[in-house]
XYZ file of C-alpha atoms in Angstrom:
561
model
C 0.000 0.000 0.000
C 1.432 3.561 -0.831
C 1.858 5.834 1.724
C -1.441 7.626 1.273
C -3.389 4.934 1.322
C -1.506 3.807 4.807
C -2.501 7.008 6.096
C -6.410 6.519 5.203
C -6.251 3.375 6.815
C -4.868 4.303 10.225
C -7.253 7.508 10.256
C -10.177 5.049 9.620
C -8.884 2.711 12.263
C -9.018 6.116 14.616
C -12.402 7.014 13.185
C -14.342 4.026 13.464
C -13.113 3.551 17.455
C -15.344 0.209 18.788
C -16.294 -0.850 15.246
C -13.004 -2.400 14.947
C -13.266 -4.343 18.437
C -16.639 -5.766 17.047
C -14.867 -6.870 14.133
C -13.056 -9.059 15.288
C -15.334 -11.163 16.439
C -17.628 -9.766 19.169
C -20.762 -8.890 18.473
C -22.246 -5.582 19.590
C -24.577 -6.273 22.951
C -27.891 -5.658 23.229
C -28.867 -2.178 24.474
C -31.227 -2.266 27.421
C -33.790 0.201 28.597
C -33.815 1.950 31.889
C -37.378 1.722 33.329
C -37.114 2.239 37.048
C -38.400 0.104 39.427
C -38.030 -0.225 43.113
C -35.371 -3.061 43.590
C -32.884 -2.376 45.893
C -29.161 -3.032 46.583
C -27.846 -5.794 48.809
C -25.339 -4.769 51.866
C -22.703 -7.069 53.130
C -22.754 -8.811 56.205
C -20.597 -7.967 58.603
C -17.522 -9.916 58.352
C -16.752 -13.184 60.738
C -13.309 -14.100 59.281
C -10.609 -11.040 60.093
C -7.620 -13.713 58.383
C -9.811 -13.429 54.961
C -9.784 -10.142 53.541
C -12.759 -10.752 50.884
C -14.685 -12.434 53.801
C -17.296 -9.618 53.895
C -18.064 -10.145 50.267
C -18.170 -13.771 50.665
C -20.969 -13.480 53.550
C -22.862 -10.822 52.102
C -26.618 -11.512 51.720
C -28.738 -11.349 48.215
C -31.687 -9.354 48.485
C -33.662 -10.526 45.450
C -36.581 -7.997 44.037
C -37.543 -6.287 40.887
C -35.183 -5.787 37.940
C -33.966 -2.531 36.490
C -35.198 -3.001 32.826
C -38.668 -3.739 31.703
C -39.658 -6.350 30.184
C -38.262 -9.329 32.027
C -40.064 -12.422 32.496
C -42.633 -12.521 35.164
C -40.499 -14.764 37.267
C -37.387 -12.659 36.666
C -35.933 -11.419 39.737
C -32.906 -8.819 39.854
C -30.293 -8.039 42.814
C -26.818 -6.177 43.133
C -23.836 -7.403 45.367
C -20.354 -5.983 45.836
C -16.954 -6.817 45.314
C -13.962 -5.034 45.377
C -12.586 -2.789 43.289
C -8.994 -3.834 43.130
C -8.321 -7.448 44.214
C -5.059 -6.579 45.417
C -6.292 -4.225 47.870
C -10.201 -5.357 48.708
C -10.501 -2.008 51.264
C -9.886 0.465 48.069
C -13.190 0.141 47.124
C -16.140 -1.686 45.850
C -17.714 -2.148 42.253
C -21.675 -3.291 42.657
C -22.340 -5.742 40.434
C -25.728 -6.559 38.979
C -27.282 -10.114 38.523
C -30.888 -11.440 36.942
C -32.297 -15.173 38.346
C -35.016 -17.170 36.684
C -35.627 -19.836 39.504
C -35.657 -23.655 38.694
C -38.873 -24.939 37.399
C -38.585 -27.774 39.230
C -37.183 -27.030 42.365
C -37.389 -30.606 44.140
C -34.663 -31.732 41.531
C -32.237 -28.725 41.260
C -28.845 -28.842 41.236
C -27.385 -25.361 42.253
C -27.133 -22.042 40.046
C -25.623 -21.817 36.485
C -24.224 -18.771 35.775
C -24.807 -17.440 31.592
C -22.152 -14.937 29.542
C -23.863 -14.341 26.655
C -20.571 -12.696 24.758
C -19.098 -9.180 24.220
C -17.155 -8.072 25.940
C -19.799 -5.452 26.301
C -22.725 -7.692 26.445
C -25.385 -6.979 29.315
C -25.891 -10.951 30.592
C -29.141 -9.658 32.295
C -30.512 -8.387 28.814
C -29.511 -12.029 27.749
C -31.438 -13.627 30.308
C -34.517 -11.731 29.757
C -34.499 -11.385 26.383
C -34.678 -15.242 25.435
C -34.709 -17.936 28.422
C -37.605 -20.296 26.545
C -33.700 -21.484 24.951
C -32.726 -22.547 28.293
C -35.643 -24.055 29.441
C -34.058 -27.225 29.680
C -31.872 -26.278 31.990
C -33.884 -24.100 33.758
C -35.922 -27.208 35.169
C -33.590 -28.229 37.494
C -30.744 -24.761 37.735
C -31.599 -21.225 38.959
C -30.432 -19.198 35.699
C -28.122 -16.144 36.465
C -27.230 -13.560 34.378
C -24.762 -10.408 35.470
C -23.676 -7.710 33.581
C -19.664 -7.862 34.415
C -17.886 -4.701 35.979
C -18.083 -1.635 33.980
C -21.385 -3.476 31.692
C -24.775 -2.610 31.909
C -25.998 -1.659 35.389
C -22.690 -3.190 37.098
C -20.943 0.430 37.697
C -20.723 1.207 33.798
C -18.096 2.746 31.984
C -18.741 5.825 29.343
C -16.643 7.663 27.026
C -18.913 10.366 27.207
C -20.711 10.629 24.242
C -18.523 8.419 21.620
C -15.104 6.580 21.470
C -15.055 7.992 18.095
C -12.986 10.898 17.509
C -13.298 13.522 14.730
C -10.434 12.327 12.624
C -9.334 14.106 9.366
C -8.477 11.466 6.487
C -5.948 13.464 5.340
C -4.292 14.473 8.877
C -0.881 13.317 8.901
C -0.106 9.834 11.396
C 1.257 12.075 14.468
C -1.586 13.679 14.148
C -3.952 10.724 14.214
C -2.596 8.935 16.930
C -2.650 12.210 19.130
C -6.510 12.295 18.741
C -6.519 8.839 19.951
C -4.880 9.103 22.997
C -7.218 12.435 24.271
C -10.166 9.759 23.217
C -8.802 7.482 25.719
C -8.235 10.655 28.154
C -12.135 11.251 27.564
C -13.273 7.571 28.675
C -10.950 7.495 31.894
C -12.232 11.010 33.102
C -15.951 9.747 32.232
C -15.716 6.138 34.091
C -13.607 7.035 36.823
C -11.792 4.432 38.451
C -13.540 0.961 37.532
C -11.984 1.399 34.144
C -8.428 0.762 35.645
C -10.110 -2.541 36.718
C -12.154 -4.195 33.875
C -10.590 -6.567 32.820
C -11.776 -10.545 32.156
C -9.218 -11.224 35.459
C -10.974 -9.190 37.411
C -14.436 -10.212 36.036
C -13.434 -14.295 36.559
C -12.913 -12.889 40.344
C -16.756 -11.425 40.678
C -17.963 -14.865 39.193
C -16.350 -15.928 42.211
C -17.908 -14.119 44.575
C -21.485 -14.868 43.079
C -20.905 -18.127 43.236
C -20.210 -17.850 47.200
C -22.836 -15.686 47.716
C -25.302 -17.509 46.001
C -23.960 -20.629 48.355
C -22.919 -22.502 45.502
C -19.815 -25.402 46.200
C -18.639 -24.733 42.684
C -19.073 -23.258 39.525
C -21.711 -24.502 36.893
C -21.412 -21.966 33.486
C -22.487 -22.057 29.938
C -20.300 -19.165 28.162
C -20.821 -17.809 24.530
C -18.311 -16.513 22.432
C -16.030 -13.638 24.958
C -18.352 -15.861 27.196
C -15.580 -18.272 26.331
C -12.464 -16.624 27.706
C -13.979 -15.948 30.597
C -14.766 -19.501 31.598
C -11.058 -20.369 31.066
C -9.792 -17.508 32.910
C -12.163 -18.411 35.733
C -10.687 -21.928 35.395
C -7.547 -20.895 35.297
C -7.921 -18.877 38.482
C -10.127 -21.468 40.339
C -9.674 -24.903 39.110
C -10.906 -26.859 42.140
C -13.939 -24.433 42.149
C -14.994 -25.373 38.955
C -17.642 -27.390 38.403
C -19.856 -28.223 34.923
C -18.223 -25.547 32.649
C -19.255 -25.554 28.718
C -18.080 -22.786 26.344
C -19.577 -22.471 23.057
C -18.069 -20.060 20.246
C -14.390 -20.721 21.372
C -11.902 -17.024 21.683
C -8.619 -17.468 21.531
C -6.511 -17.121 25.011
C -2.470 -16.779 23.055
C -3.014 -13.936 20.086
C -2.024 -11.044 19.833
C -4.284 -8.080 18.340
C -2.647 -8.790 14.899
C -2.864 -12.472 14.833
C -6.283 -12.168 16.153
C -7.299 -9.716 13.208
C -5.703 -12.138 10.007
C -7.198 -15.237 11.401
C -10.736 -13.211 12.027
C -10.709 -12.042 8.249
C -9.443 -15.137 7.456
C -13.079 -16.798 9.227
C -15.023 -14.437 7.690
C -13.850 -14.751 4.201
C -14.864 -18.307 4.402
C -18.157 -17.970 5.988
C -18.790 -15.484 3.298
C -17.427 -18.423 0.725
C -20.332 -20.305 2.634
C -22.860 -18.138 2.014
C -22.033 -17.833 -1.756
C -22.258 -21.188 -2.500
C -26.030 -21.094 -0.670
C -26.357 -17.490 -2.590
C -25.856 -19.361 -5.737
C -28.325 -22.391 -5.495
C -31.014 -19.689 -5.517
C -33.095 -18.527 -8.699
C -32.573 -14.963 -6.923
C -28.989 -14.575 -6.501
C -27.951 -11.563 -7.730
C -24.636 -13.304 -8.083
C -25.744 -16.137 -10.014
C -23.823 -19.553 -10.157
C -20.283 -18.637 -10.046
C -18.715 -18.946 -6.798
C -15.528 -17.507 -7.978
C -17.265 -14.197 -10.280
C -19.483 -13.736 -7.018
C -16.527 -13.889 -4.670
C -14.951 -11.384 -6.389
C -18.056 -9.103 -7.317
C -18.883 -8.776 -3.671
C -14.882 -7.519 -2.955
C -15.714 -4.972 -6.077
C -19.075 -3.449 -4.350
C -16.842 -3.130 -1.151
C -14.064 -1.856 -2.770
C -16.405 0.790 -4.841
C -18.554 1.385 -2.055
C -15.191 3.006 -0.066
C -14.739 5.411 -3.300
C -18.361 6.524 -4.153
C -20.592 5.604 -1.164
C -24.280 4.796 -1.207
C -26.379 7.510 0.359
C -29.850 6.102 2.212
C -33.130 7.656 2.663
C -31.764 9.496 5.601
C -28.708 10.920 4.600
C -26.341 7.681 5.711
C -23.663 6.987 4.200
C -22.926 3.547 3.333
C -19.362 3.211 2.788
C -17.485 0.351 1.716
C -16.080 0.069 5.408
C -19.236 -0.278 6.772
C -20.701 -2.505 3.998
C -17.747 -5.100 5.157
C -19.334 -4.691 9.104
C -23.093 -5.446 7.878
C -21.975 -8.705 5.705
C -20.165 -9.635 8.401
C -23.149 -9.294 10.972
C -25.280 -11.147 9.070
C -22.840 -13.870 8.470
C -23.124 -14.459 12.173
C -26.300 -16.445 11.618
C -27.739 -18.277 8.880
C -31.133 -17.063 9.561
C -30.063 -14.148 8.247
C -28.705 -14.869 4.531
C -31.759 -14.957 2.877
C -31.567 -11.111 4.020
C -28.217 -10.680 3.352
C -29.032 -11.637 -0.206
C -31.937 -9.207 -0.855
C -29.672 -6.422 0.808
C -27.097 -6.956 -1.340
C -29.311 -7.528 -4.345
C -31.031 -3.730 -3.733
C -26.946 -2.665 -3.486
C -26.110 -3.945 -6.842
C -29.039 -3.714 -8.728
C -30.399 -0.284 -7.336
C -27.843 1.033 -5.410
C -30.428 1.299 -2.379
C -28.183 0.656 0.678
C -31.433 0.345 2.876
C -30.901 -3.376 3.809
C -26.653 -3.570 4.589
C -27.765 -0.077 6.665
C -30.444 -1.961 8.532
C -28.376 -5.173 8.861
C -26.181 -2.364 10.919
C -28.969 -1.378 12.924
C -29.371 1.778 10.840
C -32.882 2.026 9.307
C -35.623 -0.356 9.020
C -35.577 -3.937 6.973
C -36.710 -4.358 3.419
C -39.664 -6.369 3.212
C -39.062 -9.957 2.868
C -40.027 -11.163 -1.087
C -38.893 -14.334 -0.970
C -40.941 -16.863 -2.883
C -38.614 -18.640 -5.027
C -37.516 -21.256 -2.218
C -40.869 -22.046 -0.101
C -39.297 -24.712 1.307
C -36.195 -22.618 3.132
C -36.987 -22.736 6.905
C -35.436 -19.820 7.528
C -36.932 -16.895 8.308
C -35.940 -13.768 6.173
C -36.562 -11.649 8.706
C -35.397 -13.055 11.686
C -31.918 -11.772 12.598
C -31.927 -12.811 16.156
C -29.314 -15.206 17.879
C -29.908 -16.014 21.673
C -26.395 -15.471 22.225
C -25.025 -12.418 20.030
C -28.332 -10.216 19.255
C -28.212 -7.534 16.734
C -28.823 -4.236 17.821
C -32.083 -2.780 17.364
C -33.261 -0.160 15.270
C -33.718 2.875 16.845
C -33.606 1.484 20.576
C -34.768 3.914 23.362
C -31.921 5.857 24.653
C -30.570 5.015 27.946
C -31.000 7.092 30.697
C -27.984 9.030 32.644
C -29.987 10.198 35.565
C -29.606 9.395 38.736
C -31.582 5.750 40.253
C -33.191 5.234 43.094
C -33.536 1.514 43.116
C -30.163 0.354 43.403
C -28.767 -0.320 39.920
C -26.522 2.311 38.053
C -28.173 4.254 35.224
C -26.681 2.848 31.813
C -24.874 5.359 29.451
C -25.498 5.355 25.827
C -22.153 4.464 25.145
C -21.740 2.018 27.208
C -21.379 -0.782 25.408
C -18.661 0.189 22.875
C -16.702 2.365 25.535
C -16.496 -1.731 27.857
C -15.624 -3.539 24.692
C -13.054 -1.348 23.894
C -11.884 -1.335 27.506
C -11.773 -5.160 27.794
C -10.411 -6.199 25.208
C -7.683 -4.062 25.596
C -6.837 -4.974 29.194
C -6.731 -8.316 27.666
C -4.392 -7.467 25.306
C -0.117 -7.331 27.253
C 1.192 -6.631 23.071
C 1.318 -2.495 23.801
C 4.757 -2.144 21.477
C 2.244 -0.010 18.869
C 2.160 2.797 21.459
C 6.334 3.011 21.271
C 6.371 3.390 17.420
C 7.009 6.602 15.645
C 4.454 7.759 12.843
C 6.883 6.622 10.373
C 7.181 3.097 11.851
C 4.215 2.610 12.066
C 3.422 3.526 8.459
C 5.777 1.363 7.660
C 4.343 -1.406 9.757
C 0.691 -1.089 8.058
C 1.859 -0.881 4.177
C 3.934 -4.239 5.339
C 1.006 -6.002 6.786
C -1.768 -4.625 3.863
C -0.714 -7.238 1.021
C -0.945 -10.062 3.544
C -4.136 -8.941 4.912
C -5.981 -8.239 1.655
C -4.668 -11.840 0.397
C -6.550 -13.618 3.008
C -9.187 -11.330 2.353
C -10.250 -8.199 0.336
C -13.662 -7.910 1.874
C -12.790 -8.161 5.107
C -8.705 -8.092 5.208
C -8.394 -3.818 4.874
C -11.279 -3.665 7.953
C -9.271 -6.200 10.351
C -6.196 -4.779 9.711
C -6.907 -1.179 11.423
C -8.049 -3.457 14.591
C -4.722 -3.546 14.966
C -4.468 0.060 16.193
C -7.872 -0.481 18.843
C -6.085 -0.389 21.901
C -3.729 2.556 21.096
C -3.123 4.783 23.879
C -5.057 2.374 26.531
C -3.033 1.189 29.583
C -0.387 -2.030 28.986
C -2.912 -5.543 29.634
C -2.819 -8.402 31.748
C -0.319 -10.975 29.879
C -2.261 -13.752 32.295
C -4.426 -14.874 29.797
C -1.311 -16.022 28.026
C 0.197 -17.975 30.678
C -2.880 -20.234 30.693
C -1.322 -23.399 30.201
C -2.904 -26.956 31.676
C -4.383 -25.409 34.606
C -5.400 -28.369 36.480
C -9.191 -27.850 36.052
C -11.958 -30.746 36.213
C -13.192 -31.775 31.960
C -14.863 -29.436 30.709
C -16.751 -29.388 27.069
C -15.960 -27.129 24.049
C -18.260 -26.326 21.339
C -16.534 -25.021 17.700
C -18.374 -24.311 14.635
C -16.420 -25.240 11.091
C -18.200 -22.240 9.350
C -17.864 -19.649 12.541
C -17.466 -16.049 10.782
C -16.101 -14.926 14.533
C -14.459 -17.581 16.650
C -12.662 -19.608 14.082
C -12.908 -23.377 14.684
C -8.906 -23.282 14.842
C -8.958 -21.123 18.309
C -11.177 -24.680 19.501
C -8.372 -26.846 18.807
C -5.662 -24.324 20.512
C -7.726 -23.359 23.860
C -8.704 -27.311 24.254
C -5.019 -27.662 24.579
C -4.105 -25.283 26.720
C -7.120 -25.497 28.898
C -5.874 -29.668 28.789
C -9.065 -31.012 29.867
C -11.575 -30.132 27.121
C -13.795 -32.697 25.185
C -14.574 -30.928 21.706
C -17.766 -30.930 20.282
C -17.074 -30.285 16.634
C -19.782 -28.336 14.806
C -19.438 -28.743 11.466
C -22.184 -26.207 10.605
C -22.432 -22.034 9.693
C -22.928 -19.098 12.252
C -21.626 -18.030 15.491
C -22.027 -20.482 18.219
C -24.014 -24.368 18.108
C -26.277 -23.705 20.923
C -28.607 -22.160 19.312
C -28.517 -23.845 15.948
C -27.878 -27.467 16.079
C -30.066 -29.593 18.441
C -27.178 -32.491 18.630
C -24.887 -29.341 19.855
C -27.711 -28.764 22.379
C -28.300 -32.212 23.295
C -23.951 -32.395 24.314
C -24.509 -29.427 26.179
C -27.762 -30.394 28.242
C -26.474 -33.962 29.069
C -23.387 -32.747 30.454
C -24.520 -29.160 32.469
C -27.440 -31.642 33.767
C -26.149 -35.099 34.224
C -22.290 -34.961 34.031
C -22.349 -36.874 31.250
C -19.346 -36.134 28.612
C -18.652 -38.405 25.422
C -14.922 -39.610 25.484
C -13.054 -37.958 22.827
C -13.941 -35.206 20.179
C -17.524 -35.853 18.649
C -18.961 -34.499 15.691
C -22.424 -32.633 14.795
C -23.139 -32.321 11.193
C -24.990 -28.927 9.699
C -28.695 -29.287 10.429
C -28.890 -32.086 13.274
């Protein structure tokens, strides 16, 4: 890539601030509402145990009552308990942390709590909960279902950027220039969180879990984690291994790459889940690609590519650039339900250069009616874009609330979720050398890396690549997650989908070995996560969070079972 070009790219990587995170892999949360209602906090018992500094958060009581967020099922009941700030010093401070509970339907037979991560980092897991827990039925006979928003999510002390992560960032400004504005970005979210955001981190998270799982009185762990969900069940592992007890993660993250590795094996997933949904594209009478795998491959790179030149402008004024054309594809990738959609959006694209559908694939607009008779015999629904565990954002959501509560949970910022995926992730990340380079170096660096990244892919290769600048100007991360190496925890089962647009199936393979207790359960279908998808995924995953049952070795489930 010439130098110009270079420079485009690392202002866009500025510009676009969370977008890149999401890329990666995580999908944007679900943004909640803020109707009040009168639950109210918990308070910690006094403490009995002066040798065990966390001892008052251990003994604290739950005080169960109405949930922040409306609607919830009727059975839905919502509490907040505390834990400490900083680990290393428990009497710095606390963080109140926010959980949901659906009780077990059949109480005479239950086995203890199961705690749900429903992916992120960013995600709201008491949004999850509420928004869909007919999926867990199953489990919810015989498990109380929790779901917390983590520190700094949701209604668990939330971080804010104040207003957007995104700053104003001149295409043409030179690199010093760029990276300047990206530092008084991260300036902006530290003075707007205050001190939590020195603290967010999955470590710290994994340590809450712990605490729940005292204070709800549970001997060990039981979790079922999605996606980010992932990481944090083997950092909780890793951190507790004889307190863990049925653990299944589904959507598997990778615990050893760094932002860059992460980014070329992302675009390298989502090139082939977008090979995937070609080859569906072209079995259809509709498909504006036709029959031609290859032509269509390279047709959809051209829109992208001419999109980013001479963007598409919607009904509203949006722009549709080829940037965010790349984002929606890759949303809709994450589920199959959604292709049929895809297809029509990019159909309108080509054809009448209406953006309307990859805008409202973004969130950004409303959805083009479905006119889909050719293939009556599709079960998939055109217009269903949901997935239990990584839900699209909604169009036009109402806007959280900033005032001030009165029932206990922290009011949720706009912003929050972008400004605690960008946090996380980055207090993940220990590979901080970007911050050291000089504009010129790091030119340098980005022309070297562009030819590799658009041969994996040119849909998606150009977007990954500016992830690599995310975490500029955010404090050095823990290297822990690293280190994670045979940690001594009981078996535990892994779920990895072949055709996975944002946890590869490869990161499966590498986390079952370091984790070095992991049965596989080997998805070979499309879409992000098995859970939700593949009955025989679902039927693994009950018989083992219920019954303790895992099969010996890795076992297989084949698209559509």
């Amino acid at each position: 890539m010439h130098r110009s070009r270079v420079r485009t790219v690392i202002a866009t990587g500025a510009a676009t601030g969370a977008l890149l995170l999401a890329s990666l892999g995580a999908a944007p949360p679900p943004t909640p509402t803020t109707t009040p209602s009168p639950t109210r906090s918990t308070t910690p018992a006094p403490s009995g145990d002066d040798d065990d500094p966390l001892a008052r958060f251990h003994t604290q009581r739950v005080r169960w009552g109405d949930c922040p967020d409306e609607p919830v099922p009727a059975e839905m009941r919502c509490a907040v308990v505390e834990v400490p700030l900083d680990y290393a010093a428990p009497g710095k401070g606390t963080v109140e942390v926010a959980l949901g509970r659906i009780p077990a339907t059949d109480p005479d037979r239950r086995i203890g709590s199961l705690l749900i991560n429903f992916g992120g980092p960013g995600a709201s897991g008491m949004a999850g909960l509420a928004a869909d827990p007919k999926s867990f039925a199953d489990l919810g006979e015989r498990y109380d279902l929790i779901g917390f928003d983590p520190r700094g999510v949701g209604h668990s002390d939330p971080v804010s950027c104040a207003g957007s992560r995104e700053p104003e960032i001149d295409p043409n400004a030179d690199t010093a220039a760029v990276l300047a504005a990206m530092r008084d970005a991260v300036d902006q979210c530290r003075r707007a969180s205050g001190p939590v955001l020195a603290h967010i981190g999955t470590v710290d998270v994994a340590r809450d879990m712990d605490v729940i799982r005292r204070v709800l009185g549970d001997e060990k762990l039981n979790y079922l984690g999605f996606s980010y969900g992932s990481r944090l069940g083997a950092v909780y592992a890793a951190q507790f291994p004889r307190s863990t007890g049925r653990m299944v993660l589904d959507g598997i993250d990778t615990l050893t790459e760094s932002m860059t590795e992460q980014a070329l094996v992302s675009a390298r997933a989502q090139q082939r889940a977008l090979d995937n949904f070609l080859t569906w594209c072209a079995h259809r009478t509709d498909c504006v690609y036709g029959t031609n795998t290859r032509t269509a491959k390279e047709k959809v790179a051209a829109l992208v590519e001419r999109l980013d030149q001479e963007p598409l402008v919607g009904r509203d004024g949006t722009n549709l650039t080829g940037f965010a054309a790349s984002l929606a594809i890759g949303q809709a990738l994450y589920s199959p339900s959604a292709w049929p959609l895809l297809a029509k959006s990019l159909a309108l694209a080509e054809t009448k250069k209406d953006p309307s559908g990859l805008l409202a694939l973004l969130g950004l607009g409303e959805l083009p009616k479905p006119t889909d008779p050719t293939d009556p015999t599709d079960p998939t629904d055109p217009t269903d874009l949901t997935d239990p565990t990584e839900p699209i954002t909604p169009t036009d959501p109402p806007a959280p609330s900033d005032a001030a509560r009165d029932d206990g949970f922290a009011p949720v910022p706009a912003d929050n979720g972008a400004a605690a995926l960008a946090a996380v992730s980055c207090a993940d990340d220990p590979d901080r050398s970007i911050d050291k380079a000089t504009p010129a170096a790091l030119e340098k660096e980005f022309s070297e890396l562009g030819d590799e990244f658009l041969e994996v892919s040119k849909v998606f290769g150009p977007r990954q690549l500016v992830t690599v600048l995310a975490c500029y100007g955010w404090p050095a991360g823990t290297d822990f997650i690293r280190k994670i190496d045979h940690p001594g925890a009981p078996p535990m089962l892994l779920v990895g989908t072949r055709g996975d647009p944002a946890t590869p199936y490869e990161w499966t393979e590498e986390t079952a070995e370091r984790l070095g207790s992991a049965v596989i359960v080997d998805h070979k279908g499309d879409g992000h996560t098995g859970f939700a998808s593949s009955p025989c995924v679902r039927e693994y995953i009950n018989e083992f969070l219920l019954y303790g049952r895992l099969p010996s070795g890795t076992r297989s489930c084949l698209a559509g079972e």
